[in-house]
């Protein structure tokens, strides 16, 4: 096979991989199911998934599981936040497509906990006539117990040897985002709700979003994108130090809540420092920036009142040029 034809075939395999994920995630319909079925290698298909039950050695077993999965997901709408694909030839008429897929539920109304999947996958395609067919799929999600730069969850294994200490660590870890160590969405909301119940008069809610983050992934790759997320979390924690609850709301979206009273000038100084500190982290390969939306606590406000007010202000910052803050 010539180099040009090989590239064309590999690009075809990537496009089929994208279409299959979209049919599974975005179109759990009979038509989507038919497309998936027609795209599988009928005589020798297998799948290993993230669920304990997802070990399908053949096509009939997989199609039965697919039907049950679609019934369970009925009424839930998903969106693909980001994806990444690479392809490699495996010999005559066979290739591998691997990458990542980040999917999150899109609720019709605010929810405390959203269904989210950040998976890594590998797909083996076999050529049949003038098209590719999927012969094997393996996808998995990262181990929440495994720290950055660990090749197996050594830390949590060591902690397990001290039962009392480990129990306390588990309670704490349940509140944390595994990548950044910040509060996860649910824990952050819970702490802010507790603060509001105490009064939190004069408190300030900061909604933060990285500007053009998809460009980082597309330009430098997803491992570099993960590093950017981690470095921003470190800057965010440093700017707010010990006087705030700081959380990762999902993806490249973060939030901070300062319970003690802040003047407008003090709150804006925090936002300005964050924007300037993060912009200064640019290293020439891609420009880094963030936008901030602020909202002050008003009487009888709920978490969602504050969240939506700050989110509205955040999008005003985005519309006005990014790399800035708004109320």
CSV table of C-alpha atoms in Angstrom, one decimal:
chain,number,residue,atom,x,y,z
A,1,UNK,CA,0.0,0.0,0.0
A,2,UNK,CA,1.4,3.4,-0.9
A,3,UNK,CA,2.0,6.0,1.7
A,4,UNK,CA,-0.7,8.3,0.3
A,5,UNK,CA,-3.3,5.5,0.2
A,6,UNK,CA,-2.3,4.4,3.7
A,7,UNK,CA,-2.9,7.9,5.1
A,8,UNK,CA,-6.3,8.1,3.3
A,9,UNK,CA,-7.3,4.7,4.8
A,10,UNK,CA,-6.2,5.7,8.3
A,11,UNK,CA,-8.2,9.0,8.0
A,12,UNK,CA,-11.2,6.9,7.0
A,13,UNK,CA,-10.8,4.8,10.1
A,14,UNK,CA,-10.6,7.8,12.3
A,15,UNK,CA,-13.8,9.3,10.8
A,16,UNK,CA,-15.6,5.9,11.3
A,17,UNK,CA,-14.4,5.9,15.0
A,18,UNK,CA,-15.8,9.4,15.5
A,19,UNK,CA,-19.1,8.4,13.9
A,20,UNK,CA,-19.4,5.3,16.0
A,21,UNK,CA,-18.9,7.2,19.2
A,22,UNK,CA,-21.4,9.9,18.2
A,23,UNK,CA,-24.0,7.3,17.3
A,24,UNK,CA,-23.5,5.6,20.7
A,25,UNK,CA,-23.3,8.8,22.8
A,26,UNK,CA,-25.5,11.3,21.0
A,27,UNK,CA,-28.0,9.1,19.0
A,28,UNK,CA,-29.2,6.2,21.1
A,29,UNK,CA,-31.9,5.5,18.5
A,30,UNK,CA,-32.9,2.6,16.3
A,31,UNK,CA,-31.2,4.4,13.4
A,32,UNK,CA,-28.0,4.9,15.4
A,33,UNK,CA,-28.1,1.2,16.5
A,34,UNK,CA,-28.4,0.1,12.9
A,35,UNK,CA,-25.4,2.2,12.0
A,36,UNK,CA,-23.3,0.7,14.8
A,37,UNK,CA,-24.4,-2.9,13.8
A,38,UNK,CA,-23.6,-2.3,10.1
A,39,UNK,CA,-20.1,-1.0,11.1
A,40,UNK,CA,-19.0,-4.0,13.1
A,41,UNK,CA,-17.0,-7.0,11.9
A,42,UNK,CA,-19.8,-9.5,12.0
A,43,UNK,CA,-17.9,-12.8,12.3
A,44,UNK,CA,-15.4,-11.8,15.0
A,45,UNK,CA,-16.3,-8.8,17.1
A,46,UNK,CA,-15.4,-8.2,20.8
A,47,UNK,CA,-15.6,-5.4,23.3
A,48,UNK,CA,-14.2,-4.6,26.7
A,49,UNK,CA,-15.8,-1.7,28.4
A,50,UNK,CA,-15.7,0.2,31.7
A,51,UNK,CA,-18.6,-1.5,33.4
A,52,UNK,CA,-18.1,-4.7,35.4
A,53,UNK,CA,-20.5,-6.5,33.0
A,54,UNK,CA,-18.9,-5.1,29.8
A,55,UNK,CA,-16.9,-8.1,28.5
A,56,UNK,CA,-18.5,-9.1,25.2
A,57,UNK,CA,-16.7,-11.9,23.3
A,58,UNK,CA,-19.0,-11.8,20.3
A,59,UNK,CA,-21.5,-9.6,18.4
A,60,UNK,CA,-24.8,-11.1,19.7
A,61,UNK,CA,-23.6,-10.5,23.3
A,62,UNK,CA,-22.6,-6.9,22.6
A,63,UNK,CA,-25.9,-6.0,20.8
A,64,UNK,CA,-27.8,-7.4,23.7
A,65,UNK,CA,-25.8,-5.2,26.1
A,66,UNK,CA,-26.1,-2.2,23.8
A,67,UNK,CA,-29.9,-2.4,24.0
A,68,UNK,CA,-29.9,-2.6,27.8
A,69,UNK,CA,-27.4,0.4,27.9
A,70,UNK,CA,-29.6,2.5,25.7
A,71,UNK,CA,-32.7,1.7,27.8
A,72,UNK,CA,-30.9,2.7,31.0
A,73,UNK,CA,-29.7,6.0,29.3
A,74,UNK,CA,-33.2,6.9,28.0
A,75,UNK,CA,-34.1,10.5,28.9
A,76,UNK,CA,-30.5,11.5,29.4
A,77,UNK,CA,-28.9,13.8,26.8
A,78,UNK,CA,-25.1,13.9,26.5
A,79,UNK,CA,-22.6,16.2,24.8
A,80,UNK,CA,-19.1,15.5,23.7
A,81,UNK,CA,-16.9,18.1,25.3
A,82,UNK,CA,-13.6,17.0,23.7
A,83,UNK,CA,-12.1,14.1,21.8
A,84,UNK,CA,-8.8,13.0,20.4
A,85,UNK,CA,-7.9,10.4,17.8
A,86,UNK,CA,-4.7,8.8,16.3
A,87,UNK,CA,-4.4,5.9,13.9
A,88,UNK,CA,-1.6,3.3,13.3
A,89,UNK,CA,-1.4,0.6,10.6
A,90,UNK,CA,-1.2,-3.0,12.0
A,91,UNK,CA,-0.5,-4.8,8.8
A,92,UNK,CA,-2.3,-5.5,5.6
A,93,UNK,CA,-6.0,-4.5,5.9
A,94,UNK,CA,-5.8,-3.8,9.7
A,95,UNK,CA,-5.3,-0.7,11.8
A,96,UNK,CA,-5.6,0.7,15.3
A,97,UNK,CA,-7.4,3.9,16.3
A,98,UNK,CA,-6.8,5.1,19.8
A,99,UNK,CA,-7.5,8.3,21.8
A,100,UNK,CA,-9.7,9.9,24.4
A,101,UNK,CA,-13.3,10.9,24.7
A,102,UNK,CA,-14.8,13.3,27.3
A,103,UNK,CA,-18.6,13.2,27.6
A,104,UNK,CA,-20.9,14.9,30.0
A,105,UNK,CA,-24.6,14.9,30.6
A,106,UNK,CA,-26.5,18.0,29.4
A,107,UNK,CA,-29.4,18.4,31.9
A,108,UNK,CA,-32.6,20.3,31.2
A,109,UNK,CA,-32.4,21.9,34.6
A,110,UNK,CA,-29.6,22.4,37.2
A,111,UNK,CA,-28.4,19.1,38.9
A,112,UNK,CA,-26.0,18.6,41.7
A,113,UNK,CA,-24.3,15.6,40.0
A,114,UNK,CA,-23.9,15.0,36.3
A,115,UNK,CA,-23.1,11.8,34.5
A,116,UNK,CA,-19.6,12.2,33.1
A,117,UNK,CA,-17.2,9.9,31.2
A,118,UNK,CA,-13.6,10.7,30.5
A,119,UNK,CA,-12.4,7.5,28.8
A,120,UNK,CA,-9.4,6.2,26.9
A,121,UNK,CA,-10.0,3.8,24.0
A,122,UNK,CA,-8.4,1.6,21.4
A,123,UNK,CA,-10.3,0.3,18.4
A,124,UNK,CA,-9.1,-2.3,16.0
A,125,UNK,CA,-10.5,-2.0,12.4
A,126,UNK,CA,-10.3,-4.6,9.6
A,127,UNK,CA,-10.7,-3.8,6.0
A,128,UNK,CA,-13.5,-5.5,4.1
A,129,UNK,CA,-13.8,-4.5,0.5
A,130,UNK,CA,-13.8,-0.8,0.2
A,131,UNK,CA,-14.5,0.0,3.9
A,132,UNK,CA,-13.4,-0.5,7.4
A,133,UNK,CA,-15.3,-2.6,10.0
A,134,UNK,CA,-14.7,-2.4,13.8
A,135,UNK,CA,-13.4,-5.8,15.1
A,136,UNK,CA,-12.5,-4.9,18.7
A,137,UNK,CA,-13.0,-2.0,21.1
A,138,UNK,CA,-11.4,-1.6,24.5
A,139,UNK,CA,-12.2,1.5,26.6
A,140,UNK,CA,-11.5,2.4,30.2
A,141,UNK,CA,-11.5,5.3,32.6
A,142,UNK,CA,-8.6,6.4,34.8
A,143,UNK,CA,-8.3,4.9,38.3
A,144,UNK,CA,-9.4,7.6,40.7
A,145,UNK,CA,-7.0,6.2,43.3
A,146,UNK,CA,-3.9,6.6,41.1
A,147,UNK,CA,-2.0,9.8,41.6
A,148,UNK,CA,-0.2,11.7,38.8
A,149,UNK,CA,3.1,10.1,37.7
A,150,UNK,CA,2.2,6.8,39.5
A,151,UNK,CA,2.2,3.6,37.4
A,152,UNK,CA,-0.1,1.8,40.0
A,153,UNK,CA,-2.0,3.2,43.0
A,154,UNK,CA,0.9,2.8,45.4
A,155,UNK,CA,-0.1,5.7,47.7
A,156,UNK,CA,-3.6,4.4,48.4
A,157,UNK,CA,-2.2,0.8,48.9
A,158,UNK,CA,0.2,2.1,51.6
A,159,UNK,CA,-2.6,4.1,53.2
A,160,UNK,CA,-4.7,1.0,53.4
A,161,UNK,CA,-2.2,-0.5,55.9
A,162,UNK,CA,-3.2,2.2,58.4
A,163,UNK,CA,-6.9,1.6,58.7
A,164,UNK,CA,-7.9,4.6,60.7
A,165,UNK,CA,-5.8,7.0,58.7
A,166,UNK,CA,-7.0,5.5,55.4
A,167,UNK,CA,-10.6,5.9,56.5
A,168,UNK,CA,-10.1,9.6,57.1
A,169,UNK,CA,-8.2,9.9,53.8
A,170,UNK,CA,-11.1,8.3,51.9
A,171,UNK,CA,-13.6,10.7,53.4
A,172,UNK,CA,-11.5,13.6,52.3
A,173,UNK,CA,-10.7,12.1,48.9
A,174,UNK,CA,-14.4,11.7,48.1
A,175,UNK,CA,-14.6,15.5,48.1
A,176,UNK,CA,-11.6,16.1,45.7
A,177,UNK,CA,-11.2,16.2,42.0
A,178,UNK,CA,-8.6,13.5,41.3
A,179,UNK,CA,-6.6,15.5,38.8
A,180,UNK,CA,-6.2,18.8,40.6
A,181,UNK,CA,-6.8,18.1,44.2
A,182,UNK,CA,-9.4,20.8,44.4
A,183,UNK,CA,-12.9,20.3,45.6
A,184,UNK,CA,-15.0,18.4,43.1
A,185,UNK,CA,-18.3,20.0,41.9
A,186,UNK,CA,-20.5,18.2,44.5
A,187,UNK,CA,-18.2,19.0,47.4
A,188,UNK,CA,-17.7,22.6,46.4
A,189,UNK,CA,-21.5,23.1,46.1
A,190,UNK,CA,-22.0,21.5,49.5
A,191,UNK,CA,-19.5,23.8,51.3
A,192,UNK,CA,-20.9,26.9,49.6
A,193,UNK,CA,-24.4,25.8,50.7
A,194,UNK,CA,-23.2,25.4,54.3
A,195,UNK,CA,-21.6,28.8,54.2
A,196,UNK,CA,-24.8,30.4,52.8
A,197,UNK,CA,-26.8,28.7,55.6
A,198,UNK,CA,-24.4,30.4,58.1
A,199,UNK,CA,-25.1,33.7,56.5
A,200,UNK,CA,-22.0,34.5,54.5
A,201,UNK,CA,-23.0,38.1,54.3
A,202,UNK,CA,-20.6,40.0,52.0
A,203,UNK,CA,-19.3,36.8,50.5
A,204,UNK,CA,-18.2,36.6,46.8
A,205,UNK,CA,-18.6,33.9,44.2
A,206,UNK,CA,-15.9,33.7,41.4
A,207,UNK,CA,-16.7,31.7,38.3
A,208,UNK,CA,-13.5,31.0,36.2
A,209,UNK,CA,-13.0,29.5,32.7
A,210,UNK,CA,-9.8,29.0,30.8
A,211,UNK,CA,-9.8,30.9,27.5
A,212,UNK,CA,-9.4,28.9,24.3
A,213,UNK,CA,-8.5,25.7,26.2
A,214,UNK,CA,-9.4,23.5,23.3
A,215,UNK,CA,-6.6,25.2,21.3
A,216,UNK,CA,-4.1,23.9,23.9
A,217,UNK,CA,-5.4,20.3,23.4
A,218,UNK,CA,-5.5,20.7,19.6
A,219,UNK,CA,-2.1,22.3,19.3
A,220,UNK,CA,0.0,20.6,22.0
A,221,UNK,CA,-1.9,17.4,22.7
A,222,UNK,CA,-4.1,16.1,25.6
A,223,UNK,CA,-1.2,15.3,28.0
A,224,UNK,CA,-0.1,18.9,27.7
A,225,UNK,CA,-3.7,20.0,28.2
A,226,UNK,CA,-3.9,17.9,31.4
A,227,UNK,CA,-0.7,19.6,32.6
A,228,UNK,CA,-2.2,23.1,31.9
A,229,UNK,CA,-5.3,22.1,34.0
A,230,UNK,CA,-3.1,21.1,36.9
A,231,UNK,CA,-0.8,24.2,36.7
A,232,UNK,CA,-3.9,26.5,36.6
A,233,UNK,CA,-5.3,24.7,39.7
A,234,UNK,CA,-2.0,25.4,41.5
A,235,UNK,CA,-2.1,29.1,40.5
A,236,UNK,CA,-5.8,29.4,41.6
A,237,UNK,CA,-5.1,27.8,45.0
A,238,UNK,CA,-2.1,30.2,45.5
A,239,UNK,CA,-4.2,33.3,44.7
A,240,UNK,CA,-7.0,32.3,47.0
A,241,UNK,CA,-4.7,30.7,49.6
A,242,UNK,CA,-6.6,29.6,52.7
A,243,UNK,CA,-9.5,32.1,52.6
A,244,UNK,CA,-11.8,30.5,50.1
A,245,UNK,CA,-13.4,27.3,48.9
A,246,UNK,CA,-11.9,26.4,45.5
A,247,UNK,CA,-13.3,23.8,43.2
A,248,UNK,CA,-13.1,22.3,39.7
A,249,UNK,CA,-16.6,22.3,38.3
A,250,UNK,CA,-15.6,20.1,35.3
A,251,UNK,CA,-13.2,20.3,32.4
A,252,UNK,CA,-11.6,23.7,32.3
A,253,UNK,CA,-14.3,25.4,34.4
A,254,UNK,CA,-13.4,26.4,38.0
A,255,UNK,CA,-15.0,28.3,40.9
A,256,UNK,CA,-14.0,29.9,44.2
A,257,UNK,CA,-16.1,31.2,47.0
A,258,UNK,CA,-14.8,33.7,49.6
A,259,UNK,CA,-17.1,33.5,52.7
A,260,UNK,CA,-15.7,36.5,54.5
A,261,UNK,CA,-16.8,39.9,53.4
A,262,UNK,CA,-14.9,41.5,50.5
A,263,UNK,CA,-15.2,45.0,49.2
A,264,UNK,CA,-15.7,45.4,45.4
A,265,UNK,CA,-12.1,46.6,45.2
A,266,UNK,CA,-10.8,43.5,47.2
A,267,UNK,CA,-12.8,41.1,45.0
A,268,UNK,CA,-11.6,42.7,41.8
A,269,UNK,CA,-8.0,42.7,43.1
A,270,UNK,CA,-8.3,38.9,43.5
A,271,UNK,CA,-9.7,38.4,40.0
A,272,UNK,CA,-7.2,40.7,38.4
A,273,UNK,CA,-4.3,38.9,40.2
A,274,UNK,CA,-5.6,35.6,38.9
A,275,UNK,CA,-5.9,36.8,35.3
A,276,UNK,CA,-2.4,38.4,35.4
A,277,UNK,CA,-0.7,35.5,37.1
A,278,UNK,CA,-2.1,33.0,34.6
A,279,UNK,CA,-1.4,35.1,31.5
A,280,UNK,CA,2.2,35.3,32.7
A,281,UNK,CA,2.5,31.5,32.6
A,282,UNK,CA,2.3,31.6,28.8
A,283,UNK,CA,5.5,30.0,27.4
A,284,UNK,CA,5.3,31.0,23.7
A,285,UNK,CA,3.8,27.9,22.3
A,286,UNK,CA,0.2,28.9,23.0
A,287,UNK,CA,-1.2,31.9,24.8
A,288,UNK,CA,-2.8,31.1,28.2
A,289,UNK,CA,-5.6,33.2,29.6
A,290,UNK,CA,-8.7,33.0,31.8
A,291,UNK,CA,-11.9,34.9,32.2
A,292,UNK,CA,-13.7,35.5,35.5
A,293,UNK,CA,-17.3,36.3,36.5
A,294,UNK,CA,-18.1,37.6,40.0
A,295,UNK,CA,-21.3,37.7,42.0
A,296,UNK,CA,-21.8,39.0,45.6
A,297,UNK,CA,-24.1,37.2,48.1
A,298,UNK,CA,-27.5,38.8,48.4
A,299,UNK,CA,-30.1,38.0,51.0
A,300,UNK,CA,-31.8,34.5,50.7
A,301,UNK,CA,-29.7,33.6,47.6
A,302,UNK,CA,-29.2,29.9,46.9
A,303,UNK,CA,-26.1,28.2,45.5
A,304,UNK,CA,-27.7,28.1,42.0
A,305,UNK,CA,-28.6,31.8,42.3
A,306,UNK,CA,-25.0,32.7,42.8
A,307,UNK,CA,-23.8,30.2,40.3
A,308,UNK,CA,-26.0,31.5,37.5
A,309,UNK,CA,-25.2,35.2,38.4
A,310,UNK,CA,-21.4,34.5,38.3
A,311,UNK,CA,-21.8,32.4,35.1
A,312,UNK,CA,-23.7,35.2,33.4
A,313,UNK,CA,-20.9,37.6,34.4
A,314,UNK,CA,-18.3,35.1,33.1
A,315,UNK,CA,-19.8,35.0,29.7
A,316,UNK,CA,-19.9,38.8,29.7
A,317,UNK,CA,-16.1,38.6,30.2
A,318,UNK,CA,-15.9,36.2,27.3
A,319,UNK,CA,-18.0,38.4,25.0
A,320,UNK,CA,-15.9,41.5,25.8
A,321,UNK,CA,-12.6,40.0,24.7
A,322,UNK,CA,-11.6,37.3,27.3
A,323,UNK,CA,-8.8,37.6,29.8
A,324,UNK,CA,-10.8,39.9,32.1
A,325,UNK,CA,-13.4,39.9,34.9
A,326,UNK,CA,-17.0,41.1,35.1
A,327,UNK,CA,-19.8,41.5,37.6
